[in-house]
mmCIF file of C-alpha atoms in Angstrom:
data_model
loop_
_atom_site.group_PDB
_atom_site.id
_atom_site.type_symbol
_atom_site.label_atom_id
_atom_site.label_comp_id
_atom_site.label_asym_id
_atom_site.label_seq_id
_atom_site.Cartn_x
_atom_site.Cartn_y
_atom_site.Cartn_z
ATOM 1 C CA UNK A 52 -2.264 -3.507 -22.098
ATOM 2 C CA UNK A 53 1.404 -4.369 -22.665
ATOM 3 C CA UNK A 54 0.504 -7.028 -25.238
ATOM 4 C CA UNK A 55 -1.633 -4.579 -27.191
ATOM 5 C CA UNK A 56 1.366 -2.270 -27.574
ATOM 6 C CA UNK A 57 3.332 -5.175 -29.088
ATOM 7 C CA UNK A 58 0.477 -6.587 -31.229
ATOM 8 C CA UNK A 59 0.848 -9.763 -29.201
ATOM 9 C CA UNK A 60 -2.013 -12.265 -28.902
ATOM 10 C CA UNK A 61 -1.210 -14.452 -25.902
ATOM 11 C CA UNK A 62 -3.543 -15.769 -23.251
ATOM 12 C CA UNK A 63 -2.272 -14.813 -19.795
ATOM 13 C CA UNK A 64 -3.219 -16.692 -16.636
ATOM 14 C CA UNK A 65 -6.340 -15.381 -14.957
ATOM 15 C CA UNK A 66 -6.950 -15.632 -11.247
ATOM 16 C CA UNK A 67 -10.219 -15.675 -9.369
ATOM 17 C CA UNK A 68 -10.594 -13.590 -6.235
ATOM 18 C CA UNK A 69 -10.695 -16.695 -4.076
ATOM 19 C CA UNK A 70 -7.268 -17.743 -5.442
ATOM 20 C CA UNK A 71 -5.531 -14.473 -4.554
ATOM 21 C CA UNK A 72 -4.832 -13.099 -1.103
ATOM 22 C CA UNK A 73 -4.650 -9.356 -0.547
ATOM 23 C CA UNK A 74 -2.475 -8.100 2.287
ATOM 24 C CA UNK A 75 -3.132 -4.648 3.722
ATOM 25 C CA UNK A 76 -0.042 -3.191 5.387
ATOM 26 C CA UNK A 77 -1.337 -0.618 7.845
ATOM 27 C CA UNK A 78 -4.669 -1.036 9.585
ATOM 28 C CA UNK A 79 -5.437 2.526 10.590
ATOM 29 C CA UNK A 80 -8.682 4.190 9.539
ATOM 30 C CA UNK A 81 -7.883 3.970 5.799
ATOM 31 C CA UNK A 82 -6.436 0.451 5.961
ATOM 32 C CA UNK A 83 -9.457 -0.853 7.872
ATOM 33 C CA UNK A 84 -11.810 0.677 5.321
ATOM 34 C CA UNK A 85 -9.891 -0.797 2.371
ATOM 35 C CA UNK A 86 -9.664 -4.220 4.044
ATOM 36 C CA UNK A 87 -13.390 -4.281 4.837
ATOM 37 C CA UNK A 88 -14.368 -3.191 1.314
ATOM 38 C CA UNK A 89 -12.161 -5.828 -0.302
ATOM 39 C CA UNK A 90 -13.427 -8.571 2.004
ATOM 40 C CA UNK A 91 -17.015 -7.542 1.249
ATOM 41 C CA UNK A 92 -16.166 -7.825 -2.459
ATOM 42 C CA UNK A 93 -15.072 -11.448 -2.003
ATOM 43 C CA UNK A 94 -11.290 -11.166 -1.694
ATOM 44 C CA UNK A 95 -9.224 -13.140 0.833
ATOM 45 C CA UNK A 96 -7.827 -10.332 2.992
ATOM 46 C CA UNK A 97 -4.998 -10.300 5.512
ATOM 47 C CA UNK A 98 -3.871 -7.280 7.477
ATOM 48 C CA UNK A 99 -0.647 -6.323 9.189
ATOM 49 C CA UNK A 100 -0.028 -3.483 11.629
ATOM 50 C CA UNK A 101 2.383 -2.398 14.324
ATOM 51 C CA UNK A 102 -0.048 -3.561 17.007
ATOM 52 C CA UNK A 103 -2.713 -6.277 16.990
ATOM 53 C CA UNK A 104 -6.141 -5.390 15.569
ATOM 54 C CA UNK A 105 -9.416 -7.339 15.495
ATOM 55 C CA UNK A 106 -11.341 -6.846 12.236
ATOM 56 C CA UNK A 107 -14.272 -8.982 11.059
ATOM 57 C CA UNK A 108 -13.455 -11.243 8.068
ATOM 58 C CA UNK A 109 -9.764 -10.197 8.134
ATOM 59 C CA UNK A 110 -6.880 -12.370 9.311
ATOM 60 C CA UNK A 111 -4.593 -9.970 11.161
ATOM 61 C CA UNK A 112 -0.913 -10.028 12.014
ATOM 62 C CA UNK A 113 1.060 -7.638 14.197
ATOM 63 C CA UNK A 114 4.617 -6.512 14.735
ATOM 64 C CA UNK A 115 7.882 -7.545 13.158
ATOM 65 C CA UNK A 116 7.593 -11.057 14.569
ATOM 66 C CA UNK A 117 4.461 -11.732 12.466
ATOM 67 C CA UNK A 118 5.443 -9.824 9.297
ATOM 68 C CA UNK A 119 6.947 -12.842 7.539
ATOM 69 C CA UNK A 120 3.853 -14.994 8.179
ATOM 70 C CA UNK A 121 1.699 -12.183 6.814
ATOM 71 C CA UNK A 122 3.821 -11.874 3.666
ATOM 72 C CA UNK A 123 3.862 -15.638 3.023
ATOM 73 C CA UNK A 124 0.031 -15.488 2.860
ATOM 74 C CA UNK A 125 -0.057 -12.428 0.578
ATOM 75 C CA UNK A 126 -0.135 -12.173 -3.236
ATOM 76 C CA UNK A 127 -1.019 -8.486 -3.469
ATOM 77 C CA UNK A 128 0.677 -6.296 -0.870
ATOM 78 C CA UNK A 129 -1.013 -2.925 -0.439
ATOM 79 C CA UNK A 130 0.996 -0.469 1.632
ATOM 80 C CA UNK A 131 -1.066 2.062 3.554
ATOM 81 C CA UNK A 132 1.543 2.528 6.263
ATOM 82 C CA UNK A 133 2.485 5.856 7.825
ATOM 83 C CA UNK A 134 6.071 6.968 7.298
ATOM 84 C CA UNK A 135 8.116 6.287 10.439
ATOM 85 C CA UNK A 136 11.690 5.265 11.135
ATOM 86 C CA UNK A 137 10.428 1.656 11.227
ATOM 87 C CA UNK A 138 8.614 1.829 7.868
ATOM 88 C CA UNK A 139 11.180 3.810 5.869
ATOM 89 C CA UNK A 140 12.552 1.404 3.236
ATOM 90 C CA UNK A 141 10.264 -1.439 4.366
ATOM 91 C CA UNK A 142 9.240 -2.254 0.781
ATOM 92 C CA UNK A 143 12.536 -3.861 -0.156
ATOM 93 C CA UNK A 144 13.936 -6.975 -1.793
ATOM 94 C CA UNK A 145 13.719 -8.969 1.440
ATOM 95 C CA UNK A 146 9.992 -8.214 1.679
ATOM 96 C CA UNK A 147 9.364 -8.982 -2.018
ATOM 97 C CA UNK A 148 11.062 -12.382 -1.671
ATOM 98 C CA UNK A 149 8.592 -13.399 1.040
ATOM 99 C CA UNK A 150 5.416 -12.639 -0.933
ATOM 100 C CA UNK A 151 3.347 -15.523 -2.239
ATOM 101 C CA UNK A 152 3.618 -16.028 -6.005
ATOM 102 C CA UNK A 153 2.188 -14.548 -8.185
ATOM 103 C CA UNK A 154 3.025 -11.291 -6.393
ATOM 104 C CA UNK A 155 2.160 -7.639 -6.888
ATOM 105 C CA UNK A 156 2.823 -4.449 -4.939
ATOM 106 C CA UNK A 157 0.535 -1.460 -4.563
ATOM 107 C CA UNK A 158 2.076 1.488 -2.721
ATOM 108 C CA UNK A 159 -0.340 4.213 -1.714
ATOM 109 C CA UNK A 160 1.387 4.861 1.616
ATOM 110 C CA UNK A 161 4.561 6.927 1.340
ATOM 111 C CA UNK A 162 7.234 7.008 -1.354
ATOM 112 C CA UNK A 163 10.105 6.763 1.117
ATOM 113 C CA UNK A 164 8.920 3.280 2.099
ATOM 114 C CA UNK A 165 9.942 1.844 -1.288
ATOM 115 C CA UNK A 166 13.529 0.911 -2.150
ATOM 116 C CA UNK A 167 13.289 1.730 -5.854
ATOM 117 C CA UNK A 168 16.313 -0.315 -7.001
ATOM 118 C CA UNK A 169 14.910 -3.369 -5.209
ATOM 119 C CA UNK A 170 11.575 -2.953 -7.004
ATOM 120 C CA UNK A 171 13.295 -2.858 -10.401
ATOM 121 C CA UNK A 172 15.331 -5.950 -9.521
ATOM 122 C CA UNK A 173 12.242 -7.803 -8.248
ATOM 123 C CA UNK A 174 10.383 -7.069 -11.487
ATOM 124 C CA UNK A 175 13.366 -8.030 -13.676
ATOM 125 C CA UNK A 176 13.855 -11.347 -11.866
ATOM 126 C CA UNK A 177 10.170 -12.273 -11.635
ATOM 127 C CA UNK A 178 9.876 -11.951 -7.858
ATOM 128 C CA UNK A 179 7.126 -9.411 -8.540
ATOM 129 C CA UNK A 180 4.662 -9.618 -11.413
ATOM 130 C CA UNK A 181 3.822 -5.927 -11.276
ATOM 131 C CA UNK A 182 3.486 -2.797 -9.196
ATOM 132 C CA UNK A 183 1.091 0.117 -8.945
ATOM 133 C CA UNK A 184 2.723 3.194 -7.426
ATOM 134 C CA UNK A 185 0.851 6.301 -6.349
ATOM 135 C CA UNK A 186 3.532 7.823 -4.103
ATOM 136 C CA UNK A 187 7.200 8.505 -4.734
ATOM 137 C CA UNK A 188 10.277 9.636 -2.868
ATOM 138 C CA UNK A 189 10.370 12.746 -5.059
ATOM 139 C CA UNK A 190 7.103 14.225 -6.325
ATOM 140 C CA UNK A 191 6.232 14.980 -8.980
ATOM 141 C CA UNK A 192 8.113 12.014 -10.394
ATOM 142 C CA UNK A 193 10.920 13.478 -12.537
ATOM 143 C CA UNK A 194 10.538 13.197 -16.325
ATOM 144 C CA UNK A 195 13.723 11.137 -16.607
ATOM 145 C CA UNK A 196 12.824 8.645 -13.856
ATOM 146 C CA UNK A 197 13.179 5.001 -15.001
ATOM 147 C CA UNK A 198 9.722 4.063 -13.673
ATOM 148 C CA UNK A 199 8.047 5.970 -16.525
ATOM 149 C CA UNK A 200 9.100 3.484 -19.206
ATOM 150 C CA UNK A 201 9.236 0.396 -17.053
ATOM 151 C CA UNK A 202 7.108 -2.572 -18.047
ATOM 152 C CA UNK A 203 5.163 -3.855 -15.087
ATOM 153 C CA UNK A 204 4.834 -0.525 -13.267
ATOM 154 C CA UNK A 205 1.634 1.511 -13.338
ATOM 155 C CA UNK A 206 2.043 5.099 -12.149
ATOM 156 C CA UNK A 207 -0.648 7.359 -10.722
ATOM 157 C CA UNK A 208 0.051 10.950 -9.586
ATOM 158 C CA UNK A 209 -0.596 10.694 -5.811
ATOM 159 C CA UNK A 210 -4.356 10.564 -6.242
ATOM 160 C CA UNK A 211 -5.290 7.337 -4.449
ATOM 161 C CA UNK A 212 -7.042 9.288 -1.699
ATOM 162 C CA UNK A 213 -7.961 12.889 -2.247
ATOM 163 C CA UNK A 214 -9.065 15.076 0.641
ATOM 164 C CA UNK A 215 -12.407 16.702 -0.039
ATOM 165 C CA UNK A 216 -12.362 20.339 1.132
ATOM 166 C CA UNK A 217 -15.862 20.005 2.608
ATOM 167 C CA UNK A 218 -14.843 17.023 4.755
ATOM 168 C CA UNK A 219 -11.665 18.753 5.890
ATOM 169 C CA UNK A 220 -13.585 21.921 6.819
ATOM 170 C CA UNK A 221 -15.971 19.925 9.039
ATOM 171 C CA UNK A 222 -13.043 18.235 10.815
ATOM 172 C CA UNK A 223 -11.154 21.510 11.296
ATOM 173 C CA UNK A 224 -14.248 23.189 12.707
ATOM 174 C CA UNK A 225 -14.850 20.270 15.080
ATOM 175 C CA UNK A 226 -11.268 20.442 16.375
ATOM 176 C CA UNK A 227 -11.478 24.224 16.715
ATOM 177 C CA UNK A 228 -14.587 23.835 18.892
ATOM 178 C CA UNK A 229 -12.853 21.139 20.946
ATOM 179 C CA UNK A 230 -9.764 23.308 21.407
ATOM 180 C CA UNK A 231 -11.765 26.323 22.578
ATOM 181 C CA UNK A 232 -13.726 24.075 24.976
ATOM 182 C CA UNK A 233 -10.661 22.284 26.400
ATOM 183 C CA UNK A 234 -11.825 18.947 24.972
ATOM 184 C CA UNK A 235 -9.169 16.575 23.555
ATOM 185 C CA UNK A 236 -8.656 17.018 19.817
ATOM 186 C CA UNK A 237 -9.542 14.335 17.280
ATOM 187 C CA UNK A 238 -6.829 12.673 15.165
ATOM 188 C CA UNK A 239 -3.900 13.928 17.222
ATOM 189 C CA UNK A 240 -0.391 12.938 16.247
ATOM 190 C CA UNK A 241 1.283 10.717 18.818
ATOM 191 C CA UNK A 242 4.948 11.706 18.585
ATOM 192 C CA UNK A 243 6.059 8.485 20.278
ATOM 193 C CA UNK A 244 4.483 6.500 17.406
ATOM 194 C CA UNK A 245 5.582 9.069 14.772
ATOM 195 C CA UNK A 246 2.052 9.443 13.340
#
């Protein structure tokens, strides 16, 4: 895409799925689904979460003590983490340095998890080969934001996962019935975990 803009004919390296490792950061309901779909499609998939998870065909890591090992095995880091005090600013230069080369970032978690200046530096110095960003600290992304014209960054307008009104209505109705029947609600926020 970038070469076409410059009328540049240059063969770029191509990688097969079995040569690239995808790392899912956050193994909640969405992260598990993404990890399983990618593994089923033939990708090497690793997963990292706050606590240990067992998922078929996925090598999993847990906690801060295993984060570096996870990153060293990961070419494409996909953040699906919730925003907590522990995950705010987690996508920083230190994290980018630990990714396996070639390295890419996909952030569909929360914008506040990304240290924007560190991303720019990582792209400029070749630590990262590219980034796809769907979430931002300020949304909509301001017209003057440097990401708009930045080579190596693909921007989408917070559309990675859209909530279907029909699905939401079913879940709301189910929780309403549970509440009126004194049955524990589904998908409750645990304030001690911050999500």
